[in-house]
Short mmCIF file of C-alpha atoms in Angstrom, two decimals:
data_model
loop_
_atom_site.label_atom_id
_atom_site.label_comp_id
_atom_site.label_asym_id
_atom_site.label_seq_id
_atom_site.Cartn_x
_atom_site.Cartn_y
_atom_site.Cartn_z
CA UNK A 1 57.88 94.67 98.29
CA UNK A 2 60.89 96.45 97.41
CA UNK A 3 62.00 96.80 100.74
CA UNK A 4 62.41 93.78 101.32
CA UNK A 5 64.10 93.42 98.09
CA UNK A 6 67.26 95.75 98.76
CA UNK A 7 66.84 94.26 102.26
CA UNK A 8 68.14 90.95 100.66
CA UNK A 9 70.47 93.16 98.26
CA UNK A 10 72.16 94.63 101.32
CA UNK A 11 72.59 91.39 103.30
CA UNK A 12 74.48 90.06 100.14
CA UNK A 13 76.55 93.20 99.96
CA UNK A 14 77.15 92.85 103.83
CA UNK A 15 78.84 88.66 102.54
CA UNK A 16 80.65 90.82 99.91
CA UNK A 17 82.20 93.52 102.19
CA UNK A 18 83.28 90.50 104.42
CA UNK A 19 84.82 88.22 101.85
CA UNK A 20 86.60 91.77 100.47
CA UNK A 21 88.08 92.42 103.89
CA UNK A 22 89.18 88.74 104.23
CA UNK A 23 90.86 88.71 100.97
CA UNK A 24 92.57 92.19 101.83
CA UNK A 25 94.26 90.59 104.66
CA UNK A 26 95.08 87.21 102.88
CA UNK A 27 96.69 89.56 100.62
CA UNK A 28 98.85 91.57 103.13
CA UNK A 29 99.25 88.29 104.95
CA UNK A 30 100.70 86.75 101.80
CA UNK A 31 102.98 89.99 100.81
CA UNK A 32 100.64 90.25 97.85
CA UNK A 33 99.67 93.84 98.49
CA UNK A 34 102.08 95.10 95.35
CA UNK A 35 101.53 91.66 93.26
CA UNK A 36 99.93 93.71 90.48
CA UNK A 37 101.94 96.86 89.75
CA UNK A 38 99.76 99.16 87.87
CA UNK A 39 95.71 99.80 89.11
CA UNK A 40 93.29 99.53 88.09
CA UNK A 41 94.65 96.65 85.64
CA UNK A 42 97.03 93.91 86.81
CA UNK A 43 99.99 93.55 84.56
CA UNK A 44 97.81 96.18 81.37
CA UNK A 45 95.24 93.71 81.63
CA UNK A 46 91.55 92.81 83.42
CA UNK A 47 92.65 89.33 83.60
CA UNK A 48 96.66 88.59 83.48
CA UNK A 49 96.08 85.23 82.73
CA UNK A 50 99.86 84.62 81.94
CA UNK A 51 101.27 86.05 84.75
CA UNK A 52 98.70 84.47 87.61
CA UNK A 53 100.18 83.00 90.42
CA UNK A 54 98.63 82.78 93.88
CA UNK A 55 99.66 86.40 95.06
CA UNK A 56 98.80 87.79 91.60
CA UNK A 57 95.32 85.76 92.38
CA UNK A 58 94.99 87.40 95.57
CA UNK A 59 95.66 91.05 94.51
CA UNK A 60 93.36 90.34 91.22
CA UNK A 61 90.32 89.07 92.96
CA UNK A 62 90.63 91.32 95.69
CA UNK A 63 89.70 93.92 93.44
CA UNK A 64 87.20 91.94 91.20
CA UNK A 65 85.31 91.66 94.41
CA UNK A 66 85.21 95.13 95.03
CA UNK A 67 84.25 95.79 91.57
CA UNK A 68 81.00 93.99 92.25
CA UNK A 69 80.61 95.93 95.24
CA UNK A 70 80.98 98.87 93.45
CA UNK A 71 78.14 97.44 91.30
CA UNK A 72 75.77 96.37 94.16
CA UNK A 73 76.60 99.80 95.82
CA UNK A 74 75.26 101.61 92.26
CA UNK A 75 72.45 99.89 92.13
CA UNK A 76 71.29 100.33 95.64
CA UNK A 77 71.42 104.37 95.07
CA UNK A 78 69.76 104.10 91.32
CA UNK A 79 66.76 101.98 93.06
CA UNK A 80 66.55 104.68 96.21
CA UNK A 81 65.97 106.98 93.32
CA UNK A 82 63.35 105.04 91.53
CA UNK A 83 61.65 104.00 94.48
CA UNK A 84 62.06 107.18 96.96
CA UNK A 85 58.79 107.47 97.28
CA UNK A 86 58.18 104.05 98.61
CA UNK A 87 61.31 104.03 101.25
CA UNK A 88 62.24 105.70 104.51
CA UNK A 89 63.88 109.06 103.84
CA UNK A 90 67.06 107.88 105.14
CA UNK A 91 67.57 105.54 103.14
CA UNK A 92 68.60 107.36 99.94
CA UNK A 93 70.79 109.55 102.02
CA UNK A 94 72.72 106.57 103.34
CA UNK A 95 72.97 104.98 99.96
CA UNK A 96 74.79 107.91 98.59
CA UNK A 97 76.91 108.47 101.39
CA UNK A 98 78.13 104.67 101.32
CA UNK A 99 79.20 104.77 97.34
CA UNK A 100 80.99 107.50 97.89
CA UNK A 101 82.71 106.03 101.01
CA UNK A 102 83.72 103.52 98.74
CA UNK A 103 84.61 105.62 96.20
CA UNK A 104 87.45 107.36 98.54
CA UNK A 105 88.10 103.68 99.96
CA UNK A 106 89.25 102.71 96.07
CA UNK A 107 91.24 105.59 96.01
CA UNK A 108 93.04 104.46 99.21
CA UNK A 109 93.57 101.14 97.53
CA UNK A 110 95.26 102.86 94.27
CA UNK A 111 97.43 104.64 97.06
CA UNK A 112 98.87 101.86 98.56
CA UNK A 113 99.98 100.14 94.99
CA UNK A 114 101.89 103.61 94.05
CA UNK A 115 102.73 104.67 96.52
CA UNK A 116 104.30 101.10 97.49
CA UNK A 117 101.78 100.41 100.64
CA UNK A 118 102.34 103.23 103.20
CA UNK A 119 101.21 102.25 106.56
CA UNK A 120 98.57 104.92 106.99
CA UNK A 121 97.23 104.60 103.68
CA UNK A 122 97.18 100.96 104.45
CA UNK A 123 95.03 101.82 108.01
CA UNK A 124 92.75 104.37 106.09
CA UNK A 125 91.93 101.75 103.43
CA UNK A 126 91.34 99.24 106.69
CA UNK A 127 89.29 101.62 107.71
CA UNK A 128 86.81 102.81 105.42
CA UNK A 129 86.45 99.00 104.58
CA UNK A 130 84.98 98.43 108.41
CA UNK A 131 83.13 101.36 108.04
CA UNK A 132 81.38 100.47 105.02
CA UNK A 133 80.64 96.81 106.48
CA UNK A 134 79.30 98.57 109.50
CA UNK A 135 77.17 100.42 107.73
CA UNK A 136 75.72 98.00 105.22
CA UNK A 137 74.86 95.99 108.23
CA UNK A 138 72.92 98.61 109.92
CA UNK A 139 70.79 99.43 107.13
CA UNK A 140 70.07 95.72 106.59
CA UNK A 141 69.04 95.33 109.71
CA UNK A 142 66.94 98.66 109.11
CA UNK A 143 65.39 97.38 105.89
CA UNK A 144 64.26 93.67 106.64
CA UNK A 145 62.81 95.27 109.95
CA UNK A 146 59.18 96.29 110.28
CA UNK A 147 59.10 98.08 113.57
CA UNK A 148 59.03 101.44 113.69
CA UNK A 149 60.17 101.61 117.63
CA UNK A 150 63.90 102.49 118.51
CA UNK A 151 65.57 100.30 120.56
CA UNK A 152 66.77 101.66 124.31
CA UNK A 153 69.25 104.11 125.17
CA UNK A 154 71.50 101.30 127.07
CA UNK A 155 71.17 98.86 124.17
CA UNK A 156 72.20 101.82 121.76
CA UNK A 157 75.10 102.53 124.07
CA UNK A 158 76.24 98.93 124.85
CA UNK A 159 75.98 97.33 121.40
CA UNK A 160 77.57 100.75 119.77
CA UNK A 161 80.02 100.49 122.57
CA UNK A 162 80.97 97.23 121.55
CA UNK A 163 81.57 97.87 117.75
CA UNK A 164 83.39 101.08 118.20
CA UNK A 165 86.10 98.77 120.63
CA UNK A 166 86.22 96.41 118.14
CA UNK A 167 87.00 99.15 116.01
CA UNK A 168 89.80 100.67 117.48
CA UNK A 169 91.50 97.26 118.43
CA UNK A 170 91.13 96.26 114.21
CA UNK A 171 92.60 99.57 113.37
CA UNK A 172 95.48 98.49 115.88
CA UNK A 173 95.67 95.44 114.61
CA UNK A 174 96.07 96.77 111.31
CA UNK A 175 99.09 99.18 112.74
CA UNK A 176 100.74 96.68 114.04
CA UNK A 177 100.67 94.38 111.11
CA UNK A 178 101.78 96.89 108.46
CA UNK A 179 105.09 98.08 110.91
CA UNK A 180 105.59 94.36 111.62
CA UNK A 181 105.65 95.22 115.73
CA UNK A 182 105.06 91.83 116.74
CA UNK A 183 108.31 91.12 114.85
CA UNK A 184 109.96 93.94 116.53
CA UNK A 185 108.83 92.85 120.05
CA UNK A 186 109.77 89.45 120.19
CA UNK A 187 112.78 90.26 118.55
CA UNK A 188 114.22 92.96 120.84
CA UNK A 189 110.95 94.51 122.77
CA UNK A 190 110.66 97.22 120.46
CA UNK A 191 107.03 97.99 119.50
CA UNK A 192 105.54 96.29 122.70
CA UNK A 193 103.01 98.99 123.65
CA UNK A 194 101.17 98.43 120.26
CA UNK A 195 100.29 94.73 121.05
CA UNK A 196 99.98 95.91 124.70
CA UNK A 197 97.07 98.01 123.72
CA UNK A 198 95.51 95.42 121.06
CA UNK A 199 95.35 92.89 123.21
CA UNK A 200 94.01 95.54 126.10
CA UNK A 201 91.41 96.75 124.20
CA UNK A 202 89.26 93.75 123.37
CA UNK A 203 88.09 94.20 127.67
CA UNK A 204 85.64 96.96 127.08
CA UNK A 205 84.17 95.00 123.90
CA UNK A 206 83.78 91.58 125.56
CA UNK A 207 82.40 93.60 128.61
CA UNK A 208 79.65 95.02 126.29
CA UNK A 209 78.68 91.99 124.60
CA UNK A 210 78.37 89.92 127.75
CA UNK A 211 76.57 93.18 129.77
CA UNK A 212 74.02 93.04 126.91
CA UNK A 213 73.27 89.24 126.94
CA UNK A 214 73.10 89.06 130.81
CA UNK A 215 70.57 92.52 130.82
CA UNK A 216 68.25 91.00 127.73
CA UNK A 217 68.19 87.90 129.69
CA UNK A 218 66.97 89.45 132.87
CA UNK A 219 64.76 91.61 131.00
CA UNK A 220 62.94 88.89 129.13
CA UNK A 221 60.65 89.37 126.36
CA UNK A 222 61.94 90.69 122.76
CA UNK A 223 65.37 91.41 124.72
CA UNK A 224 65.46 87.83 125.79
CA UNK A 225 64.54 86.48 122.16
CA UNK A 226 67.75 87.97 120.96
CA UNK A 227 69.57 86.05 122.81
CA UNK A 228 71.42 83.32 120.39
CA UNK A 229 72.59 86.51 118.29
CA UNK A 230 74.20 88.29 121.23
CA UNK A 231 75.51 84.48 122.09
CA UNK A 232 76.61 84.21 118.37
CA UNK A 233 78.03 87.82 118.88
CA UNK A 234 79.98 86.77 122.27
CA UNK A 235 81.35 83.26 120.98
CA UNK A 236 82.99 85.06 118.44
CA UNK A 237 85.02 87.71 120.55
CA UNK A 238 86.00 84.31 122.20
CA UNK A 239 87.43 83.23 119.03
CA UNK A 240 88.70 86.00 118.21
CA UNK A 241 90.92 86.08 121.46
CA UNK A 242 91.78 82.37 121.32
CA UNK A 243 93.23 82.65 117.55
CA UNK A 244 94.99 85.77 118.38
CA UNK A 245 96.75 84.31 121.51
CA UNK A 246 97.71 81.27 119.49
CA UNK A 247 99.08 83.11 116.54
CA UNK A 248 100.79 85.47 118.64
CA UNK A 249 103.00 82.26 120.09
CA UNK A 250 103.10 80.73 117.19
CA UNK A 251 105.52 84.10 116.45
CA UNK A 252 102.60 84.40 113.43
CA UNK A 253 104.20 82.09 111.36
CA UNK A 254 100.60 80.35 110.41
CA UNK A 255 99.27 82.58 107.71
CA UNK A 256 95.76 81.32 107.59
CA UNK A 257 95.35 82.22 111.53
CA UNK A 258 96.12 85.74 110.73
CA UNK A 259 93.34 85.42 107.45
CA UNK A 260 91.36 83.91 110.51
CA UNK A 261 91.72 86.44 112.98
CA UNK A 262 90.90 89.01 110.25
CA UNK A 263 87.60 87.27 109.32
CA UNK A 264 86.35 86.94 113.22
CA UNK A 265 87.50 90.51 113.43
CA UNK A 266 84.83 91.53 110.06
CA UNK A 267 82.20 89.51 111.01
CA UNK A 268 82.29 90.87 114.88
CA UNK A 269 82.08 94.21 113.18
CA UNK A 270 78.97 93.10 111.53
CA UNK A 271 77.33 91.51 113.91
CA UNK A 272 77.72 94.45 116.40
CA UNK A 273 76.20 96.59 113.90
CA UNK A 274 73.57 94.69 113.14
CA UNK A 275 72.37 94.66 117.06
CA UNK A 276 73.01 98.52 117.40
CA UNK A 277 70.62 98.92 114.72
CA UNK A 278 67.52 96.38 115.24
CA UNK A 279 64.59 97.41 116.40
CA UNK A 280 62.23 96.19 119.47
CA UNK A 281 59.16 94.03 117.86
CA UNK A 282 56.02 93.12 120.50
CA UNK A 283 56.24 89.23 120.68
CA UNK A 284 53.94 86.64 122.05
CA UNK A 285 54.62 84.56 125.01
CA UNK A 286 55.06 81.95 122.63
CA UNK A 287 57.73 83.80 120.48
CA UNK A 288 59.62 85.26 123.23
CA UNK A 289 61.44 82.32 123.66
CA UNK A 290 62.41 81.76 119.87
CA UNK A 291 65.04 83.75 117.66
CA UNK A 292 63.44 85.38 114.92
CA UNK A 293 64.52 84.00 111.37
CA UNK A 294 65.32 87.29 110.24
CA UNK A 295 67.72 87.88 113.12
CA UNK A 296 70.59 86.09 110.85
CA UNK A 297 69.84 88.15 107.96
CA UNK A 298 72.81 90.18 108.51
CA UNK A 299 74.62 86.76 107.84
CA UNK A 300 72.87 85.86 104.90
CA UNK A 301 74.74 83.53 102.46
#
């Protein structure tokens, strides 16, 4: 069923968006951001064999990657087209809307080689990236699921809740990395409030989360079967916190923590998605206690 199909296509884009958003921080964590000097080529060529080192690397494959996102995003729109008659009305509309998301999203990207990574531009680029992985998630989630019934209001409202906080403290996160605050404020105390509010505003997403897995609990039934994602979910806004708070007094001198922190960050951004977006499914006694198989589809690969 072709459904299902671009249901698997989309989880595999959802890995992709992830691993491009991971690589974009190595890359800024590494100082890599202007390692090739012209875009779309590195060095006048696809593959600058003879100048590759492990910041050329970076830069190089962080736009390889996005490349075959650009590819996966084509061909999700080209079979909405084919098949329109076959999929939900939506879904054609979405498709469009997310290549050309990505489309400005490049554009940021060529922005922050020439014009020699502006902090904005930099944020921008951050976030059309999250919004595109948000979005990718949600239609997975969409696609591989076979119930037509919406989910509730306060599931809408605390899952949703929950990704747009995790938002706003990436975005943040992304400020403060890109005008080196942290820097600033251990330094001399300048910049302070910046980390002062990232570190403030992962409350109202943990709140969410943990609201959420204590209601579907109670609730039992399909709410209750969910409840190794929202645990999934919860464990990693712990780990998110915990490598934070370490590389913070570590004065962020361990690189891959801050590659870390950026990947917990990505993946909380999918996950959240991906519960704002399923859909209630009538279970049996029997399955009420199990996860469903396609409840990690949004982690596929």
């Amino acid at each position: 069923m072709i459904r299902n199909h671009l249901g698997k296509l989309a989880a595999h884009i959802v890995v992709a968006l992830v691993a491009l958003i991971v690589i974009g921080g190595a890359t800024r964590v590494m100082e890599a951001g202007l390692a090739c000097p012209d875009w779309p080529l590195c060095y006048g060529s696809f593959l600058p064999v003879g100048r590759m080192n492990l910041q050329v690397f970076l830069e190089w494959f962080h736009r390889l990657d996005a490349l075959f996102v650009g590819i996966a995003l084509s061909l999700q729109l080209l079979f909405s087209f084919i098949y329109r008659s076959s999929l939900p009305k939506w879904f054609h509309w979405t498709s469009t809307l997310i290549l050309l998301l990505l489309l400005l999203q490049a554009t940021l990207g060529a922005l922050t080689v020439i014009e020699l990574l502006p902090s904005y531009v930099v944020m921008g680029h951050m976030f059309l990236a999250l919004t595109l992985l948000a979005l990718m998630s949600g239609v997975t989630q969409l696609l591989i699921s076979s119930s037509k019934k919406q989910s509730p209001l306060w599931w809408k409202l605390l899952a949703g809740g929950s990704l747009l906080g995790t938002f706003v403290q990436s975005l943040i996160g992304s400020r403060i990395a890109t005008t080196w605050s942290i820097q600033k404020c251990l330094a001399n105390g300048n910049h302070c409030y910046l980390l002062d509010i990232h570190k403030f505003s992962v409350i109202p997403s943990s709140l969410g989360v943990l609201t959420l897995l204590i209601t579907s609990i109670y609730l039992g039934g399909w709410f209750r079967a969910q409840w190794r994602f929202l645990v999934f979910v919860f464990s990693l806004l712990l780990m998110q916190i915990t490598i934070g708070f370490i590389s913070f007094h570590l004065g962020l001198s361990e690189p891959l923590l801050r590659v870390l922190h950026q990947l917990l960050a990505s993946l909380l951004v999918a996950g959240l998605a991906a519960l704002t977006c399923r859909r209630p499914i009538r279970l049996s006694s029997a399955q009420s206690e199990q996860f469903e198989d396609s409840s990690l589809e949004v982690c596929h690969g």
